């Protein structure tokens, strides 16, 4: 625990204390800790359907096992966090699994950079995977502003090819078909 706090101090102004880690640190040694596994809400398509994933921070976790087990299709991950050195989760695994990773590290430069900005920069990649190849789109992570901003970025990317109204209608169709799914939490 001390090492974690020390690491956080080097990157963040104040160390963060998570709800679970704080609770665990207060337990006496040997105290049983209940653990359970719950199936995720995301349903991925069969190969070779392209998959575009947006997983800022710990939102990347639902995509890890999918990407390591399914290597026969195009997998594009938009990953964002505060700092490349401290928060680039599973960094070494993505390339080894053949995943195209587009990163956004918000605190590594003066101007903050988020995943939705990277999506705008790579709109042709999105258009190709989602529109031209019929790919599916997934969002996982914090439920505040990120999911809405990511959806807007996808609509804008598709609208660059289809027109503004048609970009929105296309994404609505993806939602109905289960090709656009989110798993977000507060």
XYZ file of N, CA and C in Angstrom:
558
model
N 0.818 -1.192 0.000
C 0.000 0.000 0.000
C 0.860 1.252 0.000
N 1.931 1.271 0.749
C 2.794 2.438 0.767
C 3.414 2.690 -0.590
N 3.775 1.623 -1.304
C 4.362 1.783 -2.619
C 3.360 2.406 -3.581
N 2.105 2.009 -3.493
C 1.056 2.559 -4.344
C 0.894 4.051 -4.090
N 0.843 4.448 -2.841
C 0.706 5.867 -2.506
C 1.912 6.635 -3.017
N 3.103 6.076 -2.847
C 4.312 6.742 -3.330
C 4.246 6.927 -4.844
N 3.824 5.899 -5.559
C 3.712 5.972 -7.016
C 2.708 7.045 -7.409
N 1.572 7.104 -6.746
C 0.551 8.096 -7.063
C 1.058 9.502 -6.828
N 1.851 9.706 -5.821
C 2.364 11.046 -5.526
C 3.255 11.558 -6.645
N 3.939 10.648 -7.324
C 4.829 11.096 -8.383
C 4.063 11.566 -9.613
N 2.811 11.157 -9.760
C 2.028 11.506 -10.933
C 0.903 12.472 -10.593
N 0.241 12.246 -9.482
C -0.906 13.058 -9.093
C -0.516 14.048 -7.998
N -1.244 15.141 -7.902
C -0.983 16.122 -6.845
C -1.175 15.503 -5.469
N -2.288 14.806 -5.295
C -2.591 14.147 -4.024
C -2.815 12.666 -4.281
N -2.369 11.812 -3.375
C -2.623 10.374 -3.569
C -4.120 10.099 -3.530
N -4.551 9.184 -4.364
C -5.958 8.798 -4.368
C -6.153 7.625 -3.432
N -7.287 7.605 -2.809
C -7.635 6.494 -1.932
C -8.923 5.905 -2.465
N -8.819 4.738 -3.025
C -9.982 4.074 -3.578
C -10.867 3.503 -2.489
N -12.128 3.348 -2.791
C -13.093 2.805 -1.842
C -12.696 1.391 -1.410
N -12.403 0.536 -2.371
C -12.066 -0.856 -2.054
C -10.704 -0.961 -1.376
N -9.691 -0.280 -1.924
C -8.354 -0.403 -1.333
C -8.320 0.163 0.085
N -9.064 1.221 0.352
C -9.125 1.771 1.711
C -9.787 0.767 2.647
N -10.883 0.150 2.195
C -11.579 -0.859 2.991
C -10.647 -2.041 3.267
N -9.952 -2.514 2.238
C -9.042 -3.644 2.418
C -7.916 -3.311 3.396
N -7.403 -2.098 3.343
C -6.293 -1.723 4.218
C -6.698 -1.684 5.688
N -7.987 -1.599 5.966
C -8.474 -1.555 7.349
C -8.779 -2.939 7.916
N -8.770 -3.973 7.088
C -9.076 -5.324 7.554
C -7.890 -5.921 8.300
N -8.174 -6.697 9.340
C -7.072 -7.384 10.018
C -6.514 -8.503 9.136
N -5.230 -8.831 9.273
C -4.639 -9.917 8.482
C -5.428 -11.212 8.655
N -5.649 -11.909 7.553
C -6.362 -13.182 7.577
C -7.869 -13.055 7.510
N -8.410 -11.858 7.532
C -9.859 -11.658 7.449
C -10.346 -12.071 6.064
N -11.415 -12.885 5.995
C -11.901 -13.303 4.678
C -12.473 -12.114 3.888
N -12.241 -12.154 2.594
C -12.734 -11.105 1.696
C -13.634 -11.770 0.658
N -14.911 -11.370 0.624
C -15.813 -11.982 -0.367
C -15.457 -11.509 -1.779
N -15.440 -12.445 -2.716
C -15.130 -12.141 -4.108
C -16.116 -12.875 -4.993
N -16.574 -12.221 -6.055
C -17.441 -12.875 -7.007
C -17.140 -12.333 -8.398
N -17.507 -13.118 -9.391
C -17.306 -12.732 -10.781
C -18.673 -12.586 -11.410
N -18.849 -11.488 -12.117
C -20.127 -11.243 -12.772
C -19.867 -11.085 -14.267
N -20.706 -11.690 -15.058
C -20.578 -11.613 -16.507
C -20.789 -10.173 -16.966
N -19.974 -9.724 -17.900
C -20.098 -8.374 -18.442
C -21.319 -8.229 -19.326
N -21.677 -6.995 -19.595
C -22.871 -6.710 -20.388
C -22.590 -6.637 -21.884
N -21.329 -6.586 -22.279
C -20.989 -6.432 -23.690
C -21.029 -7.767 -24.416
N -21.615 -7.754 -25.607
C -21.681 -8.941 -26.451
C -20.944 -8.625 -27.745
N -19.895 -9.363 -28.016
C -19.064 -9.091 -29.182
C -19.522 -9.917 -30.376
N -19.284 -9.398 -31.591
C -19.722 -10.090 -32.810
C -18.779 -11.233 -33.165
N -19.234 -12.111 -34.043
C -18.334 -13.176 -34.504
C -17.255 -12.598 -35.422
N -16.138 -13.298 -35.506
C -15.081 -12.898 -36.447
C -15.614 -13.134 -37.851
N -15.235 -12.381 -38.812
C -14.181 -11.387 -38.862
C -14.677 -9.943 -38.713
N -15.834 -9.736 -38.082
C -16.376 -8.391 -37.919
C -15.390 -7.487 -37.189
N -15.072 -6.322 -37.755
C -14.183 -5.390 -37.059
C -14.823 -4.887 -35.765
N -13.991 -4.638 -34.773
C -14.452 -4.159 -33.471
C -13.656 -2.906 -33.115
N -14.394 -1.823 -32.825
C -13.782 -0.588 -32.357
C -14.169 -0.430 -30.895
N -13.178 -0.217 -30.033
C -13.414 -0.123 -28.597
C -12.865 1.191 -28.073
N -13.614 1.810 -27.177
C -13.158 3.025 -26.516
C -13.153 2.718 -25.027
N -11.961 2.676 -24.440
C -11.830 2.311 -23.042
C -10.863 3.194 -22.296
N -11.288 4.386 -21.900
C -10.405 5.228 -21.099
C -10.211 4.655 -19.693
N -9.005 4.778 -19.173
C -8.713 4.326 -17.811
C -9.036 2.865 -17.620
N -9.668 2.550 -16.503
C -10.019 1.156 -16.213
C -11.124 0.647 -17.122
N -11.694 1.524 -17.943
C -12.672 1.086 -18.936
C -12.086 0.124 -19.948
N -10.777 0.045 -20.014
C -10.114 -0.854 -20.946
C -10.245 -2.320 -20.509
N -10.505 -2.563 -19.240
C -10.526 -3.930 -18.703
C -11.494 -4.871 -19.432
N -12.726 -4.460 -19.743
C -13.625 -5.393 -20.438
C -13.126 -5.820 -21.818
N -12.206 -5.057 -22.392
C -11.734 -5.362 -23.736
C -10.515 -6.267 -23.755
N -9.841 -6.364 -22.639
C -8.579 -7.103 -22.601
C -8.752 -8.581 -22.950
N -9.633 -9.274 -22.262
C -9.771 -10.707 -22.534
C -10.305 -10.951 -23.931
N -11.208 -10.095 -24.390
C -11.719 -10.245 -25.752
C -10.570 -10.145 -26.755
N -9.740 -9.147 -26.602
C -8.639 -8.928 -27.548
C -7.595 -10.030 -27.496
N -7.367 -10.601 -26.330
C -6.369 -11.667 -26.216
C -6.884 -12.986 -26.776
N -8.193 -13.197 -26.759
C -8.773 -14.460 -27.223
C -9.233 -14.423 -28.672
N -9.543 -13.258 -29.201
C -10.079 -13.137 -30.553
C -9.113 -12.349 -31.419
N -8.352 -13.092 -32.210
C -7.307 -12.443 -33.000
C -7.589 -12.489 -34.498
N -8.748 -13.005 -34.906
C -9.034 -13.177 -36.331
C -9.723 -11.972 -36.959
N -9.940 -10.923 -36.194
C -10.613 -9.755 -36.765
C -9.826 -8.485 -36.455
N -10.225 -7.415 -37.121
C -9.623 -6.108 -36.857
C -10.121 -5.614 -35.511
N -9.200 -5.225 -34.630
C -9.544 -4.692 -33.317
C -8.825 -3.373 -33.142
N -9.613 -2.321 -32.947
C -9.070 -0.977 -32.782
C -9.469 -0.494 -31.397
N -8.500 -0.058 -30.626
C -8.748 0.421 -29.275
C -8.345 1.881 -29.155
N -9.286 2.719 -28.736
C -8.985 4.095 -28.357
C -8.862 4.084 -26.840
N -7.640 4.276 -26.366
C -7.366 4.210 -24.934
C -6.900 5.564 -24.447
N -7.423 5.999 -23.330
C -6.992 7.259 -22.749
C -6.829 7.145 -21.253
N -5.932 7.957 -20.730
C -5.753 8.070 -19.287
C -4.968 9.354 -19.033
N -4.604 9.574 -17.786
C -3.900 10.808 -17.450
C -2.467 10.820 -17.951
N -1.742 9.720 -17.724
C -0.304 9.744 -17.925
C 0.176 8.432 -18.531
N 0.940 8.517 -19.617
C 1.431 7.320 -20.307
C 2.254 6.421 -19.378
N 3.158 6.999 -18.614
C 4.053 6.200 -17.778
C 3.346 5.518 -16.618
N 2.364 6.154 -16.029
C 1.709 5.591 -14.843
C 0.428 4.831 -15.141
N -0.235 5.140 -16.265
C -1.606 4.643 -16.465
C -1.850 3.903 -17.769
N -0.844 3.505 -18.498
C -1.059 2.823 -19.773
C -1.245 1.333 -19.500
N -2.472 0.979 -19.111
C -2.786 -0.380 -18.681
C -2.593 -1.388 -19.812
N -1.939 -2.483 -19.486
C -1.700 -3.610 -20.394
C -0.910 -3.187 -21.635
N -0.109 -2.184 -21.521
C 0.656 -1.596 -22.633
C 1.323 -2.642 -23.509
N 2.009 -3.590 -22.909
C 2.772 -4.571 -23.674
C 1.902 -5.635 -24.335
N 0.683 -5.799 -23.875
C -0.171 -6.862 -24.394
C -0.891 -6.489 -25.692
N -1.205 -5.209 -25.882
C -2.012 -4.814 -27.043
C -1.303 -5.122 -28.354
N -0.066 -4.710 -28.480
C 0.677 -4.958 -29.713
C 0.879 -6.435 -29.966
N 1.190 -7.182 -28.915
C 1.389 -8.622 -29.046
C 0.122 -9.321 -29.511
N -1.042 -8.758 -29.178
C -2.317 -9.348 -29.579
C -2.788 -8.827 -30.939
N -2.017 -7.922 -31.550
C -2.376 -7.411 -32.868
C -3.459 -6.347 -32.848
N -3.609 -5.659 -31.725
C -4.626 -4.613 -31.585
C -4.028 -3.279 -32.028
N -4.770 -2.545 -32.860
C -4.373 -1.186 -33.206
C -4.787 -0.292 -32.054
N -3.832 0.397 -31.434
C -4.121 1.230 -30.269
C -3.875 2.690 -30.618
N -4.880 3.511 -30.351
C -4.769 4.953 -30.505
C -4.890 5.524 -29.092
N -3.875 6.253 -28.640
C -3.837 6.708 -27.251
C -4.094 8.203 -27.107
N -4.611 8.553 -25.934
C -4.825 9.948 -25.547
C -4.468 10.066 -24.065
N -3.365 10.711 -23.771
C -2.947 10.903 -22.391
C -3.168 12.361 -22.032
N -4.153 12.612 -21.211
C -4.632 13.973 -20.992
C -3.651 14.882 -20.262
N -2.760 14.337 -19.437
C -1.891 15.198 -18.640
C -0.424 15.188 -19.073
N -0.119 14.572 -20.183
C 1.273 14.496 -20.631
C 1.726 15.724 -21.414
N 0.856 16.664 -21.633
C 1.183 17.887 -22.340
C 0.325 19.005 -21.759
N 0.608 20.219 -22.158
C -0.099 21.370 -21.585
C -1.609 21.319 -21.864
N -1.976 21.076 -23.131
C -3.400 20.972 -23.498
C -3.877 19.547 -23.254
N -5.003 19.402 -22.602
C -5.541 18.063 -22.361
C -6.015 17.445 -23.672
N -5.779 16.138 -23.809
C -6.173 15.388 -24.994
C -6.998 14.195 -24.534
N -8.182 14.035 -25.118
C -9.088 12.961 -24.737
C -9.358 12.030 -25.921
N -9.930 10.865 -25.629
C -10.175 9.869 -26.674
C -11.058 10.405 -27.792
N -12.049 11.220 -27.478
C -12.930 11.731 -28.524
C -12.167 12.636 -29.499
N -11.131 13.308 -29.029
C -10.299 14.112 -29.927
C -9.490 13.208 -30.857
N -8.977 12.125 -30.308
C -8.236 11.164 -31.140
C -9.160 10.515 -32.172
N -10.411 10.291 -31.780
C -11.378 9.743 -32.735
C -11.594 10.713 -33.893
N -11.687 11.993 -33.597
C -11.858 13.000 -34.648
C -10.646 13.022 -35.577
N -9.460 12.866 -35.009
C -8.243 12.838 -35.815
C -8.159 11.596 -36.694
N -8.760 10.515 -36.237
C -8.687 9.233 -36.960
C -10.039 8.852 -37.548
N -10.827 9.837 -37.972
C -12.185 9.572 -38.454
C -12.202 8.620 -39.645
N -11.190 8.654 -40.512
C -11.169 7.731 -41.650
C -11.031 6.280 -41.181
N -10.267 6.060 -40.143
C -10.139 4.725 -39.560
C -11.497 4.246 -39.043
N -12.230 5.136 -38.372
C -13.567 4.808 -37.874
C -14.537 4.534 -39.017
N -14.532 5.393 -40.019
C -15.432 5.220 -41.167
C -15.170 3.880 -41.845
N -13.914 3.564 -42.036
C -13.566 2.304 -42.684
C -14.060 1.105 -41.875
N -13.752 1.080 -40.570
C -14.106 -0.079 -39.738
C -15.613 -0.190 -39.509
N -16.268 0.931 -39.208
C -17.687 0.887 -38.829
C -18.607 0.925 -40.040
N -18.378 1.840 -40.944
C -19.286 2.037 -42.071
C -18.976 1.090 -43.229
N -17.752 1.110 -43.688
C -17.402 0.308 -44.863
C -17.336 -1.183 -44.578
N -16.880 -1.561 -43.379
C -16.715 -2.977 -43.060
C -17.786 -3.509 -42.111
N -18.758 -2.661 -41.718
C -19.859 -3.118 -40.867
C -19.445 -3.482 -39.456
N -18.435 -2.803 -38.929
C -17.922 -3.121 -37.607
C -18.835 -2.716 -36.473
N -18.520 -3.229 -35.309
C -19.249 -2.915 -34.081
C -18.430 -1.950 -33.239
N -19.110 -1.213 -32.342
C -18.484 -0.148 -31.572
C -18.850 -0.308 -30.103
N -17.842 -0.230 -29.224
C -18.039 -0.453 -27.798
C -17.397 0.657 -26.982
N -18.081 1.051 -25.913
C -17.574 2.078 -25.004
C -17.659 1.534 -23.585
N -16.575 1.654 -22.831
C -16.587 1.239 -21.433
C -15.771 2.241 -20.616
N -16.284 2.573 -19.430
C -15.558 3.486 -18.561
C -16.477 4.384 -17.775
N -15.945 5.511 -17.350
C -16.664 6.467 -16.522
C -17.928 6.964 -17.226
N -19.020 7.058 -16.477
C -20.308 7.403 -17.069
C -20.614 8.888 -17.091
N -19.665 9.740 -16.719
C -19.943 11.187 -16.729
C -20.055 11.691 -18.159
N -19.133 12.485 -18.616
C -19.212 13.117 -19.927
C -18.661 12.245 -21.058
N -17.789 11.305 -20.736
C -17.091 10.547 -21.770
C -18.017 9.818 -22.739
N -19.001 9.039 -22.298
C -19.816 8.306 -23.273
C -20.529 9.205 -24.280
N -21.061 10.323 -23.830
C -21.735 11.241 -24.745
C -20.771 11.873 -25.730
N -19.590 12.261 -25.247
C -18.591 12.869 -26.126
C -18.075 11.868 -27.154
N -17.929 10.618 -26.760
C -17.480 9.568 -27.672
C -18.547 9.312 -28.733
N -19.803 9.247 -28.316
C -20.894 9.034 -29.283
C -20.922 10.168 -30.296
N -20.802 11.412 -29.819
C -20.777 12.575 -30.719
C -19.613 12.487 -31.705
N -18.455 12.022 -31.238
C -17.291 11.892 -32.120
C -17.525 10.837 -33.190
N -18.185 9.747 -32.840
C -18.499 8.712 -33.835
C -19.500 9.256 -34.851
N -20.553 9.923 -34.368
C -21.543 10.512 -35.276
C -20.848 11.479 -36.232
N -19.974 12.319 -35.713
C -19.266 13.293 -36.553
C -18.389 12.600 -37.596
N -17.704 11.536 -37.195
C -16.858 10.802 -38.141
C -17.708 10.213 -39.264
N -18.823 9.602 -38.915
C -19.695 9.011 -39.930
C -20.370 10.083 -40.772
N -20.700 11.213 -40.144
C -21.329 12.320 -40.869
C -20.386 12.914 -41.905
N -19.091 12.783 -41.693
C -18.137 13.290 -42.682
C -18.298 12.568 -44.014
N -18.844 11.373 -43.984
C -19.078 10.590 -45.195
C -20.557 10.596 -45.597
N -21.446 10.529 -44.592
C -22.874 10.354 -44.868
C -23.698 11.643 -44.839
N -23.187 12.669 -44.193
C -23.968 13.871 -43.916
C -24.412 13.836 -42.461
N -24.648 15.025 -41.902
C -24.896 15.136 -40.459
C -26.083 14.307 -39.980
N -27.223 14.471 -40.600
C -28.420 13.743 -40.163
C -28.247 12.234 -40.337
N -27.648 11.832 -41.438
C -27.467 10.404 -41.702
C -26.459 9.767 -40.747
N -25.459 10.540 -40.301
C -24.508 10.015 -39.316
C -25.217 9.652 -38.028
N -26.100 10.531 -37.559
C -26.885 10.261 -36.346
C -27.804 9.063 -36.545
N -28.485 9.009 -37.679
C -29.400 7.887 -37.951
C -28.637 6.564 -38.034
N -27.445 6.609 -38.586
C -26.639 5.391 -38.681
C -26.281 4.868 -37.294
N -25.857 5.765 -36.397
C -25.504 5.352 -35.039
C -26.744 4.850 -34.302
N -27.889 5.482 -34.483
C -29.125 4.988 -33.873
C -29.427 3.568 -34.350
N -29.223 3.299 -35.635
C -29.403 1.946 -36.162
C -28.428 0.962 -35.538
N -27.181 1.393 -35.343
C -26.189 0.534 -34.692
C -26.638 0.183 -33.275
N -27.199 1.159 -32.566
C -27.686 0.914 -31.199
C -28.808 -0.115 -31.210
N -29.735 0.033 -32.131
C -30.856 -0.922 -32.223
C -30.368 -2.335 -32.552
N -29.369 -2.424 -33.422
C -28.849 -3.725 -33.870
C -27.872 -4.361 -32.878
N -27.498 -3.637 -31.822
C -26.516 -4.154 -30.871
C -25.088 -3.989 -31.358
N -24.876 -3.182 -32.388
C -23.531 -2.916 -32.901
C -22.870 -1.746 -32.186
N -23.629 -1.028 -31.359
C -23.097 0.051 -30.531
C -23.524 -0.261 -29.102
N -22.562 -0.580 -28.245
C -22.874 -0.971 -26.875
C -21.993 -0.197 -25.899
N -22.562 0.063 -24.724
C -21.804 0.737 -23.684
C -21.900 -0.035 -22.366
N -20.838 0.057 -21.606
C -20.806 -0.461 -20.245
C -20.089 0.606 -19.426
N -20.861 1.443 -18.753
C -20.270 2.562 -18.023
C -20.708 2.544 -16.563
N -19.919 3.202 -15.753
C -20.177 3.219 -14.313
C -19.727 4.566 -13.740
N -20.294 4.888 -12.580
C -19.958 6.156 -11.896
C -18.787 5.971 -10.958
